[in-house]
PDB file of C-alpha atoms in Angstrom:
ATOM      1  CA  MET A  41     -15.049  17.232   2.488  1.00 62.00           C
ATOM      2  CA  THR A  42     -11.926  19.256   3.295  1.00 75.00           C
ATOM      3  CA  LEU A  43      -9.162  18.136   5.612  1.00 87.00           C
ATOM      4  CA  ASN A  44      -8.494  20.316   8.643  1.00 89.00           C
ATOM      5  CA  SER A  45      -4.749  20.964   8.762  1.00 89.00           C
ATOM      6  CA  GLN A  46      -4.595  21.558  12.528  1.00 90.00           C
ATOM      7  CA  ARG A  47      -6.497  18.369  13.337  1.00 91.00           C
ATOM      8  CA  LEU A  48      -4.343  16.426  10.880  1.00 92.00           C
ATOM      9  CA  GLU A  49      -1.063  17.694  12.333  1.00 90.00           C
ATOM     10  CA  ALA A  50      -2.284  16.947  15.857  1.00 89.00           C
ATOM     11  CA  ALA A  51      -3.338  13.422  14.855  1.00 90.00           C
ATOM     12  CA  ILE A  52       0.008  12.697  13.186  1.00 88.00           C
ATOM     13  CA  GLU A  53       1.957  13.987  16.185  1.00 87.00           C
ATOM     14  CA  ALA A  54      -0.162  12.096  18.705  1.00 86.00           C
ATOM     15  CA  LEU A  55       0.071   8.863  16.754  1.00 84.00           C
ATOM     16  CA  HIS A  56       3.808   9.311  16.253  1.00 76.00           C
ATOM     17  CA  GLU A  57       4.424   9.806  19.976  1.00 72.00           C
ATOM     18  CA  PHE A  58       2.186   6.872  20.932  1.00 69.00           C
ATOM     19  CA  ALA A  59       3.520   4.414  18.353  1.00 64.00           C
ATOM     20  CA  GLU A  60       7.173   5.399  18.461  1.00 61.00           C
ATOM     21  CA  PRO A  61       8.825   5.981  21.846  1.00 51.00           C
ATOM     22  CA  ASP A  62      12.033   7.969  22.050  1.00 51.00           C
ATOM     23  CA  ASN A  63      14.171   4.815  21.841  1.00 51.00           C
ATOM     24  CA  THR A  64      12.688   3.728  18.481  1.00 53.00           C
ATOM     25  CA  PRO A  65      15.639   2.841  16.175  1.00 55.00           C
ATOM     26  CA  ASN A  66      16.569   5.659  13.766  1.00 54.00           C
ATOM     27  CA  ARG A  67      13.735   7.866  15.005  1.00 52.00           C
ATOM     28  CA  ASP A  68      16.033  10.892  15.304  1.00 49.00           C
ATOM     29  CA  HIS A  69      17.162  10.433  11.693  1.00 50.00           C
ATOM     30  CA  GLU A  70      13.691  10.306  10.162  1.00 66.00           C
ATOM     31  CA  PRO A  71      12.553  13.419   8.287  1.00 64.00           C
ATOM     32  CA  ASP A  72       9.922  15.754   9.680  1.00 76.00           C
ATOM     33  CA  PHE A  73       6.655  15.896   7.795  1.00 84.00           C
ATOM     34  CA  GLN A  74       5.816  18.852   5.574  1.00 92.00           C
ATOM     35  CA  LEU A  75       2.109  18.754   4.762  1.00 95.00           C
ATOM     36  CA  HIS A  76       0.496  20.219   1.642  1.00 96.00           C
ATOM     37  CA  LEU A  77      -3.307  19.978   1.608  1.00 96.00           C
ATOM     38  CA  PHE A  78      -5.517  20.538  -1.426  1.00 94.00           C
ATOM     39  CA  ASP A  79      -9.219  20.305  -2.161  1.00 91.00           C
ATOM     40  CA  CYS A  80      -8.914  19.179  -5.797  1.00 92.00           C
ATOM     41  CA  ILE A  81      -5.806  18.582  -7.910  1.00 94.00           C
ATOM     42  CA  PRO A  82      -4.976  16.419 -10.942  1.00 93.00           C
ATOM     43  CA  SER A  83      -2.821  13.916  -8.992  1.00 94.00           C
ATOM     44  CA  THR A  84      -1.107  13.924  -5.604  1.00 96.00           C
ATOM     45  CA  ASN A  85       1.840  12.033  -7.105  1.00 96.00           C
ATOM     46  CA  GLN A  86       2.167  14.615  -9.875  1.00 95.00           C
ATOM     47  CA  ILE A  87       2.048  17.581  -7.495  1.00 97.00           C
ATOM     48  CA  LEU A  88       4.550  15.952  -5.146  1.00 98.00           C
ATOM     49  CA  TRP A  89       7.018  15.332  -7.980  1.00 98.00           C
ATOM     50  CA  GLU A  90       6.711  19.008  -8.908  1.00 98.00           C
ATOM     51  CA  LEU A  91       7.429  19.986  -5.306  1.00 98.00           C
ATOM     52  CA  MET A  92      10.427  17.649  -5.142  1.00 98.00           C
ATOM     53  CA  ASN A  93      11.784  19.050  -8.388  1.00 97.00           C
ATOM     54  CA  SER A  94      11.586  22.461  -6.690  1.00 97.00           C
ATOM     55  CA  GLY A  95      13.527  21.298  -3.648  1.00 96.00           C
ATOM     56  CA  ALA A  96      11.059  19.454  -1.400  1.00 97.00           C
ATOM     57  CA  LYS A  97      12.678  16.672   0.614  1.00 96.00           C
ATOM     58  CA  ALA A  98      11.774  13.297   2.073  1.00 96.00           C
ATOM     59  CA  GLY A  99       8.847  13.575   4.446  1.00 95.00           C
ATOM     60  CA  THR A 100       6.880  15.928   2.219  1.00 97.00           C
ATOM     61  CA  VAL A 101       3.255  14.785   2.064  1.00 97.00           C
ATOM     62  CA  VAL A 102       0.591  15.899  -0.402  1.00 98.00           C
ATOM     63  CA  ILE A 103      -3.054  15.163   0.418  1.00 97.00           C
ATOM     64  CA  ALA A 104      -6.151  15.936  -1.632  1.00 94.00           C
ATOM     65  CA  SER A 105      -9.878  15.446  -1.147  1.00 90.00           C
ATOM     66  CA  GLN A 106     -10.332  14.818  -4.869  1.00 91.00           C
ATOM     67  CA  GLN A 107      -8.176  14.040  -7.924  1.00 91.00           C
ATOM     68  CA  THR A 108      -9.126  14.699 -11.521  1.00 89.00           C
ATOM     69  CA  ALA A 109      -6.336  12.595 -13.058  1.00 80.00           C
ATOM     70  CA  GLY A 110      -5.490  10.028 -10.412  1.00 70.00           C
ATOM     71  CA  ARG A 111      -3.581   7.032 -11.663  1.00 65.00           C
ATOM     72  CA  GLY A 112      -3.144   3.486 -10.511  1.00 62.00           C
ATOM     73  CA  GLN A 113      -0.978   0.486 -11.338  1.00 59.00           C
ATOM     74  CA  TRP A 114      -0.113  -0.199 -14.995  1.00 50.00           C
ATOM     75  CA  GLY A 115      -1.254   3.286 -16.044  1.00 59.00           C
ATOM     76  CA  ARG A 116      -4.883   2.660 -15.144  1.00 63.00           C
ATOM     77  CA  GLN A 117      -7.077   5.545 -14.050  1.00 65.00           C
ATOM     78  CA  TRP A 118      -7.856   5.624 -10.330  1.00 59.00           C
ATOM     79  CA  GLN A 119     -11.360   6.824  -9.527  1.00 62.00           C
ATOM     80  CA  SER A 120     -10.797   9.724  -7.135  1.00 76.00           C
ATOM     81  CA  SER A 121     -14.128  11.330  -6.305  1.00 84.00           C
ATOM     82  CA  GLN A 122     -14.774  13.787  -3.489  1.00 90.00           C
ATOM     83  CA  GLY A 123     -14.662  12.259  -0.018  1.00 92.00           C
ATOM     84  CA  GLY A 124     -11.778   9.830  -0.424  1.00 95.00           C
ATOM     85  CA  LEU A 125      -8.241  10.022   0.925  1.00 96.00           C
ATOM     86  CA  TYR A 126      -5.612  10.649  -1.746  1.00 96.00           C
ATOM     87  CA  LEU A 127      -2.132  10.927  -0.257  1.00 98.00           C
ATOM     88  CA  SER A 128       1.444  10.849  -1.531  1.00 98.00           C
ATOM     89  CA  MET A 129       4.640  10.837   0.523  1.00 98.00           C
ATOM     90  CA  ALA A 130       8.185  11.597  -0.632  1.00 98.00           C
ATOM     91  CA  VAL A 131      11.003   9.268   0.392  1.00 97.00           C
ATOM     92  CA  GLU A 132      14.716   9.074  -0.386  1.00 97.00           C
ATOM     93  CA  PRO A 133      15.438   5.385   0.202  1.00 96.00           C
ATOM     94  CA  GLN A 134      18.844   4.985  -1.491  1.00 95.00           C
ATOM     95  CA  ILE A 135      18.182   1.343  -2.353  1.00 97.00           C
ATOM     96  CA  LEU A 136      18.898  -0.650  -5.497  1.00 96.00           C
ATOM     97  CA  ALA A 137      16.619   0.095  -8.434  1.00 97.00           C
ATOM     98  CA  SER A 138      15.891  -3.622  -8.659  1.00 95.00           C
ATOM     99  CA  HIS A 139      14.274  -3.369  -5.209  1.00 96.00           C
ATOM    100  CA  GLN A 140      11.519  -0.959  -6.233  1.00 95.00           C
ATOM    101  CA  ALA A 141       8.811  -3.543  -5.541  1.00 96.00           C
ATOM    102  CA  GLN A 142       9.960  -3.668  -1.918  1.00 97.00           C
ATOM    103  CA  LEU A 143       8.789  -0.086  -1.396  1.00 98.00           C
ATOM    104  CA  THR A 144       5.281  -1.108  -2.424  1.00 97.00           C
ATOM    105  CA  LEU A 145       5.308  -4.322  -0.374  1.00 98.00           C
ATOM    106  CA  CYS A 146       6.479  -2.578   2.796  1.00 98.00           C
ATOM    107  CA  SER A 147       4.044   0.303   2.304  1.00 98.00           C
ATOM    108  CA  ALA A 148       1.115  -2.077   1.866  1.00 98.00           C
ATOM    109  CA  TRP A 149       2.224  -4.113   4.884  1.00 98.00           C
ATOM    110  CA  GLY A 150       2.630  -1.011   7.061  1.00 98.00           C
ATOM    111  CA  ILE A 151      -0.782   0.443   6.195  1.00 98.00           C
ATOM    112  CA  ALA A 152      -2.578  -2.892   6.559  1.00 98.00           C
ATOM    113  CA  THR A 153      -0.884  -3.593   9.883  1.00 97.00           C
ATOM    114  CA  ILE A 154      -1.753  -0.269  11.458  1.00 96.00           C
ATOM    115  CA  LEU A 155      -5.366  -0.364  10.231  1.00 97.00           C
ATOM    116  CA  GLN A 156      -5.741  -3.859  11.664  1.00 96.00           C
ATOM    117  CA  ASP A 157      -4.592  -2.433  14.998  1.00 94.00           C
ATOM    118  CA  TYR A 158      -7.670  -0.182  14.753  1.00 94.00           C
ATOM    119  CA  HIS A 159     -10.033  -3.125  14.190  1.00 94.00           C
ATOM    120  CA  ILE A 160     -10.241  -2.754  10.402  1.00 96.00           C
ATOM    121  CA  PRO A 161      -9.542  -6.269   9.024  1.00 97.00           C
ATOM    122  CA  ILE A 162      -7.505  -5.301   5.981  1.00 98.00           C
ATOM    123  CA  ARG A 163      -6.137  -7.952   3.645  1.00 98.00           C
ATOM    124  CA  LEU A 164      -3.827  -7.470   0.668  1.00 98.00           C
ATOM    125  CA  LYS A 165      -4.374  -8.304  -2.978  1.00 96.00           C
ATOM    126  CA  TRP A 166      -0.986  -8.850  -4.538  1.00 94.00           C
ATOM    127  CA  PRO A 167       0.868  -6.690  -5.134  1.00 92.00           C
ATOM    128  CA  ASN A 168      -0.635  -3.336  -4.146  1.00 93.00           C
ATOM    129  CA  ASP A 169      -4.356  -3.354  -3.280  1.00 96.00           C
ATOM    130  CA  LEU A 170      -5.974  -2.962   0.140  1.00 98.00           C
ATOM    131  CA  ILE A 171      -8.967  -5.285   0.534  1.00 98.00           C
ATOM    132  CA  LEU A 172     -11.803  -5.135   3.058  1.00 98.00           C
ATOM    133  CA  THR A 173     -14.538  -7.810   3.164  1.00 96.00           C
ATOM    134  CA  GLU A 174     -13.402  -9.068  -0.261  1.00 95.00           C
ATOM    135  CA  ARG A 175     -13.840  -5.663  -1.887  1.00 97.00           C
ATOM    136  CA  LYS A 176     -11.287  -3.042  -2.840  1.00 96.00           C
ATOM    137  CA  LEU A 177     -10.759  -0.353  -0.230  1.00 97.00           C
ATOM    138  CA  GLY A 178      -7.672   1.258  -1.722  1.00 96.00           C
ATOM    139  CA  GLY A 179      -4.423   0.916  -3.566  1.00 95.00           C
ATOM    140  CA  ILE A 180      -0.789   1.989  -3.670  1.00 96.00           C
ATOM    141  CA  LEU A 181       1.274   3.382  -6.541  1.00 96.00           C
ATOM    142  CA  THR A 182       5.052   3.758  -6.203  1.00 96.00           C
ATOM    143  CA  GLU A 183       7.036   5.916  -8.624  1.00 97.00           C
ATOM    144  CA  THR A 184      10.819   6.307  -8.507  1.00 97.00           C
ATOM    145  CA  LYS A 185      13.759   8.306  -9.800  1.00 98.00           C
ATOM    146  CA  VAL A 186      16.906   6.255 -10.382  1.00 98.00           C
ATOM    147  CA  SER A 187      20.548   7.358 -10.619  1.00 97.00           C
ATOM    148  CA  ASN A 188      23.512   4.991 -11.015  1.00 97.00           C
ATOM    149  CA  GLY A 189      21.353   1.992 -10.257  1.00 97.00           C
ATOM    150  CA  GLN A 190      20.016   3.472  -7.002  1.00 98.00           C
ATOM    151  CA  ILE A 191      16.543   4.769  -6.173  1.00 98.00           C
ATOM    152  CA  ILE A 192      17.418   8.249  -4.966  1.00 98.00           C
ATOM    153  CA  ARG A 193      13.861   9.580  -4.729  1.00 98.00           C
ATOM    154  CA  ALA A 194      10.454   7.973  -4.682  1.00 98.00           C
ATOM    155  CA  VAL A 195       6.831   8.965  -4.334  1.00 98.00           C
ATOM    156  CA  ILE A 196       4.472   6.518  -2.651  1.00 98.00           C
ATOM    157  CA  GLY A 197       0.871   7.301  -3.524  1.00 97.00           C
ATOM    158  CA  VAL A 198      -2.067   5.899  -1.558  1.00 97.00           C
ATOM    159  CA  GLY A 199      -5.775   6.084  -2.290  1.00 96.00           C
ATOM    160  CA  ILE A 200      -8.316   4.896   0.291  1.00 97.00           C
ATOM    161  CA  ASN A 201     -12.097   5.060   0.057  1.00 96.00           C
ATOM    162  CA  TRP A 202     -13.490   6.993   3.023  1.00 96.00           C
ATOM    163  CA  ALA A 203     -16.901   8.454   2.129  1.00 95.00           C
ATOM    164  CA  ASN A 204     -16.582   8.747  -1.645  1.00 94.00           C
ATOM    165  CA  SER A 205     -18.652   7.067  -4.331  1.00 93.00           C
ATOM    166  CA  ILE A 206     -17.257   3.668  -5.296  1.00 92.00           C
ATOM    167  CA  PRO A 207     -17.663   1.047  -8.034  1.00 90.00           C
ATOM    168  CA  GLU A 208     -19.525  -2.191  -7.362  1.00 91.00           C
ATOM    169  CA  THR A 209     -16.298  -4.044  -6.588  1.00 92.00           C
ATOM    170  CA  GLY A 210     -15.256  -1.444  -4.016  1.00 95.00           C
ATOM    171  CA  ILE A 211     -16.102  -0.471  -0.466  1.00 97.00           C
ATOM    172  CA  ASN A 212     -15.567   2.692   1.555  1.00 97.00           C
ATOM    173  CA  LEU A 213     -14.906   2.886   5.265  1.00 97.00           C
ATOM    174  CA  GLN A 214     -18.134   4.707   6.085  1.00 96.00           C
ATOM    175  CA  THR A 215     -20.115   1.811   4.606  1.00 96.00           C
ATOM    176  CA  TYR A 216     -18.023  -0.681   6.557  1.00 96.00           C
ATOM    177  CA  PHE A 217     -18.463   1.252   9.820  1.00 96.00           C
ATOM    178  CA  ALA A 218     -22.238   1.415   9.279  1.00 94.00           C
ATOM    179  CA  GLN A 219     -22.302  -2.368   8.918  1.00 94.00           C
ATOM    180  CA  ASN A 220     -19.847  -2.926  11.782  1.00 92.00           C
ATOM    181  CA  PRO A 221     -20.563  -0.127  14.252  1.00 85.00           C
ATOM    182  CA  ASP A 222     -18.776  -1.462  17.320  1.00 78.00           C
ATOM    183  CA  PRO A 223     -16.120  -0.367  17.788  1.00 78.00           C
ATOM    184  CA  VAL A 224     -15.355   2.475  15.371  1.00 80.00           C
ATOM    185  CA  ARG A 225     -11.776   3.491  16.091  1.00 86.00           C
ATOM    186  CA  VAL A 226     -11.099   5.686  13.031  1.00 93.00           C
ATOM    187  CA  TYR A 227     -13.470   8.586  13.518  1.00 91.00           C
ATOM    188  CA  SER A 228     -12.299  11.186  10.979  1.00 94.00           C
ATOM    189  CA  LEU A 229     -10.587  11.591   7.627  1.00 95.00           C
ATOM    190  CA  GLU A 230      -7.743  13.339   9.442  1.00 96.00           C
ATOM    191  CA  MET A 231      -7.208  10.305  11.653  1.00 95.00           C
ATOM    192  CA  LEU A 232      -7.236   8.002   8.627  1.00 97.00           C
ATOM    193  CA  ALA A 233      -4.619  10.191   6.938  1.00 97.00           C
ATOM    194  CA  ALA A 234      -2.476  10.126  10.085  1.00 96.00           C
ATOM    195  CA  LEU A 235      -2.705   6.331  10.222  1.00 97.00           C
ATOM    196  CA  VAL A 236      -1.662   6.029   6.577  1.00 98.00           C
ATOM    197  CA  VAL A 237       1.322   8.325   7.133  1.00 96.00           C
ATOM    198  CA  GLN A 238       2.303   6.291  10.185  1.00 96.00           C
ATOM    199  CA  GLY A 239       1.890   3.033   8.260  1.00 97.00           C
ATOM    200  CA  LEU A 240       4.107   4.292   5.438  1.00 97.00           C
ATOM    201  CA  ARG A 241       6.739   5.408   7.908  1.00 95.00           C
ATOM    202  CA  MET A 242       6.607   2.066   9.736  1.00 95.00           C
ATOM    203  CA  GLY A 243       6.945   0.072   6.517  1.00 96.00           C
ATOM    204  CA  LEU A 244       9.837   2.156   5.239  1.00 96.00           C
ATOM    205  CA  ARG A 245      11.662   1.927   8.571  1.00 95.00           C
ATOM    206  CA  GLN A 246      11.378  -1.864   8.516  1.00 95.00           C
ATOM    207  CA  LEU A 247      12.795  -1.992   5.004  1.00 96.00           C
ATOM    208  CA  LEU A 248      15.722   0.321   5.689  1.00 95.00           C
ATOM    209  CA  THR A 249      16.682  -1.044   9.119  1.00 95.00           C
ATOM    210  CA  VAL A 250      16.100  -4.806   8.960  1.00 94.00           C
ATOM    211  CA  GLY A 251      15.503  -5.456   5.257  1.00 95.00           C
ATOM    212  CA  ILE A 252      12.628  -7.010   3.347  1.00 96.00           C
ATOM    213  CA  GLU A 253      12.796 -10.600   4.611  1.00 95.00           C
ATOM    214  CA  PRO A 254      11.096 -10.060   8.012  1.00 93.00           C
ATOM    215  CA  VAL A 255       8.263  -8.213   6.251  1.00 95.00           C
ATOM    216  CA  LEU A 256       7.643 -10.864   3.593  1.00 96.00           C
ATOM    217  CA  LYS A 257       6.207 -13.448   5.988  1.00 93.00           C
ATOM    218  CA  SER A 258       3.736 -10.973   7.476  1.00 95.00           C
ATOM    219  CA  TYR A 259       2.889  -9.561   4.047  1.00 96.00           C
ATOM    220  CA  SER A 260       2.243 -13.055   2.674  1.00 95.00           C
ATOM    221  CA  GLN A 261      -0.036 -13.907   5.604  1.00 95.00           C
ATOM    222  CA  LEU A 262      -2.176 -10.873   4.721  1.00 97.00           C
ATOM    223  CA  LEU A 263      -2.667 -11.958   1.101  1.00 97.00           C
ATOM    224  CA  THR A 264      -6.209 -12.786   0.022  1.00 95.00           C
ATOM    225  CA  CYS A 265      -4.820 -15.364  -2.392  1.00 93.00           C
ATOM    226  CA  ILE A 266      -2.523 -17.238  -0.007  1.00 94.00           C
ATOM    227  CA  GLY A 267      -3.217 -20.967  -0.280  1.00 93.00           C
ATOM    228  CA  ASN A 268      -5.340 -20.556  -3.411  1.00 92.00           C
ATOM    229  CA  ARG A 269      -5.011 -23.203  -6.095  1.00 90.00           C
ATOM    230  CA  VAL A 270      -3.746 -22.331  -9.571  1.00 87.00           C
ATOM    231  CA  ARG A 271      -3.056 -24.132 -12.827  1.00 83.00           C
ATOM    232  CA  VAL A 272       0.093 -23.355 -14.773  1.00 80.00           C
ATOM    233  CA  ALA A 273       0.460 -25.038 -18.168  1.00 76.00           C
ATOM    234  CA  GLU A 274      -1.874 -27.863 -17.085  1.00 77.00           C
ATOM    235  CA  GLN A 275       0.015 -28.371 -13.817  1.00 82.00           C
ATOM    236  CA  SER A 276      -1.688 -27.711 -10.461  1.00 87.00           C
ATOM    237  CA  GLY A 277      -0.127 -25.585  -7.764  1.00 90.00           C
ATOM    238  CA  VAL A 278      -0.733 -23.493  -4.663  1.00 93.00           C
ATOM    239  CA  ILE A 279       0.120 -19.840  -3.988  1.00 94.00           C
ATOM    240  CA  VAL A 280       2.578 -19.836  -1.075  1.00 95.00           C
ATOM    241  CA  GLY A 281       3.772 -16.239  -0.803  1.00 96.00           C
ATOM    242  CA  VAL A 282       5.804 -13.435  -2.335  1.00 97.00           C
ATOM    243  CA  ASN A 283       9.563 -13.150  -2.795  1.00 97.00           C
ATOM    244  CA  ALA A 284      11.913 -10.196  -2.310  1.00 96.00           C
ATOM    245  CA  ALA A 285      11.490  -9.173  -5.952  1.00 95.00           C
ATOM    246  CA  GLY A 286       7.750  -8.780  -5.417  1.00 96.00           C
ATOM    247  CA  GLU A 287       6.947 -11.895  -7.446  1.00 96.00           C
ATOM    248  CA  LEU A 288       4.151 -14.294  -6.541  1.00 95.00           C
ATOM    249  CA  ARG A 289       5.473 -17.674  -5.379  1.00 96.00           C
ATOM    250  CA  VAL A 290       3.597 -20.744  -6.604  1.00 94.00           C
ATOM    251  CA  MET A 291       4.463 -24.284  -5.515  1.00 94.00           C
ATOM    252  CA  LEU A 292       3.630 -26.678  -8.339  1.00 92.00           C
ATOM    253  CA  GLU A 293       2.551 -30.161  -7.368  1.00 87.00           C
ATOM    254  CA  PRO A 294       4.445 -33.152  -8.777  1.00 84.00           C
ATOM    255  CA  ASN A 295       2.990 -35.113 -11.671  1.00 74.00           C
ATOM    256  CA  HIS A 296       4.184 -38.034 -13.771  1.00 68.00           C
ATOM    257  CA  ALA A 297       6.566 -35.807 -15.743  1.00 66.00           C
ATOM    258  CA  ASN A 298       7.734 -33.218 -13.203  1.00 69.00           C
ATOM    259  CA  LYS A 299       8.818 -33.070  -9.591  1.00 77.00           C
ATOM    260  CA  ALA A 300       7.378 -30.503  -7.205  1.00 79.00           C
ATOM    261  CA  GLN A 301       8.904 -27.124  -7.927  1.00 89.00           C
ATOM    262  CA  GLU A 302       8.408 -23.483  -7.060  1.00 93.00           C
ATOM    263  CA  ILE A 303       7.898 -20.894  -9.782  1.00 93.00           C
ATOM    264  CA  CYS A 304       7.676 -17.115  -9.451  1.00 93.00           C
ATOM    265  CA  ILE A 305       5.255 -14.902 -11.365  1.00 91.00           C
ATOM    266  CA  GLN A 306       5.927 -11.235 -12.054  1.00 89.00           C
ATOM    267  CA  PRO A 307       3.301  -8.575 -11.298  1.00 86.00           C
ATOM    268  CA  GLY A 308       1.082  -7.933 -14.293  1.00 77.00           C
ATOM    269  CA  LYS A 309       1.279 -11.523 -15.560  1.00 75.00           C
ATOM    270  CA  ILE A 310      -1.847 -12.627 -13.711  1.00 75.00           C
ATOM    271  CA  SER A 311      -5.032 -10.892 -12.622  1.00 70.00           C
ATOM    272  CA  LEU A 312      -6.232 -12.014  -9.208  1.00 78.00           C
ATOM    273  CA  GLY A 313      -9.668 -11.537  -7.710  1.00 71.00           C
ATOM    274  CA  TYR A 314     -10.481 -10.010  -4.338  1.00 70.00           C
ATOM    275  CA  GLY A 315     -11.703 -13.196  -2.652  1.00 65.00           C
ATOM    276  CA  SER A 316      -9.821 -15.795  -0.642  1.00 63.00           C
ATOM    277  CA  ASP A 317     -11.369 -18.925  -2.167  1.00 57.00           C
ATOM    278  CA  GLU A 318     -10.770 -18.451  -5.886  1.00 55.00           C
ATOM    279  CA  SER A 319      -8.712 -20.549  -8.281  1.00 56.00           C
ATOM    280  CA  PHE A 320      -6.830 -19.261 -11.317  1.00 60.00           C
ATOM    281  CA  ASN A 321      -5.327 -20.367 -14.585  1.00 60.00           C
ATOM    282  CA  ILE A 322      -1.900 -18.926 -15.366  1.00 61.00           C
ATOM    283  CA  LYS A 323      -0.328 -19.011 -18.791  1.00 54.00           C
ATOM    284  CA  SER A 324       3.233 -20.258 -18.687  1.00 49.00           C
TER     285      SER A 324
END
């Protein structure tokens, strides 16, 4: 399944004009898109870094129909068979290196929000997975280049299952549409790619114009784990959201020895499931 460049460019332009009127803040300062389409490459993130090292700027987008060495969070391999959407976009955010997690949070929020507008009920698995009917639809991987404590360049990689083969814990959109045929608003891989690009742009604009705080509430409401019960060192608590550092916020309940308190858990310290009714044990 090969992307049609003309249909993709038309979809991006149409969506951009519809979603962003001329008075959209900072619209005139946003970079134009430069699209690079491939059938099969090792990794869209890898190819985009190579392009950036050769002079490509923010707004450059690499899309492939298949990856042979796709990668996910924590160095894991990302299954990238033919028929999926594998997309990476270059950005030059000029934000503090300590705010790297905010790029992922805003990207996930932007993509989930725009897909929900098209009747696809996306939820988020903290910190970077896209969930549909309690199964994994896709994920996000952010890589950065830092200079003097600032993120000067970043690549945001997105993988979404469209019509590709998937593991048992996954789902692709064609399966979802077959089970939920009315209405189908995303009718082609090109349209899905355009929506992802628009979602990334929307998330980044929110971060750079109004900051992370307005996004955090909406992001937290999309979490599959929000309100789930956890146990931390034999103390019960409830997941209440995510903070600006990208950490999971847990409100511990009072017991005979401790008052109620909020603790924050870094990504990678806990493995969450895809469902919304699970409980977890967390090592302190």
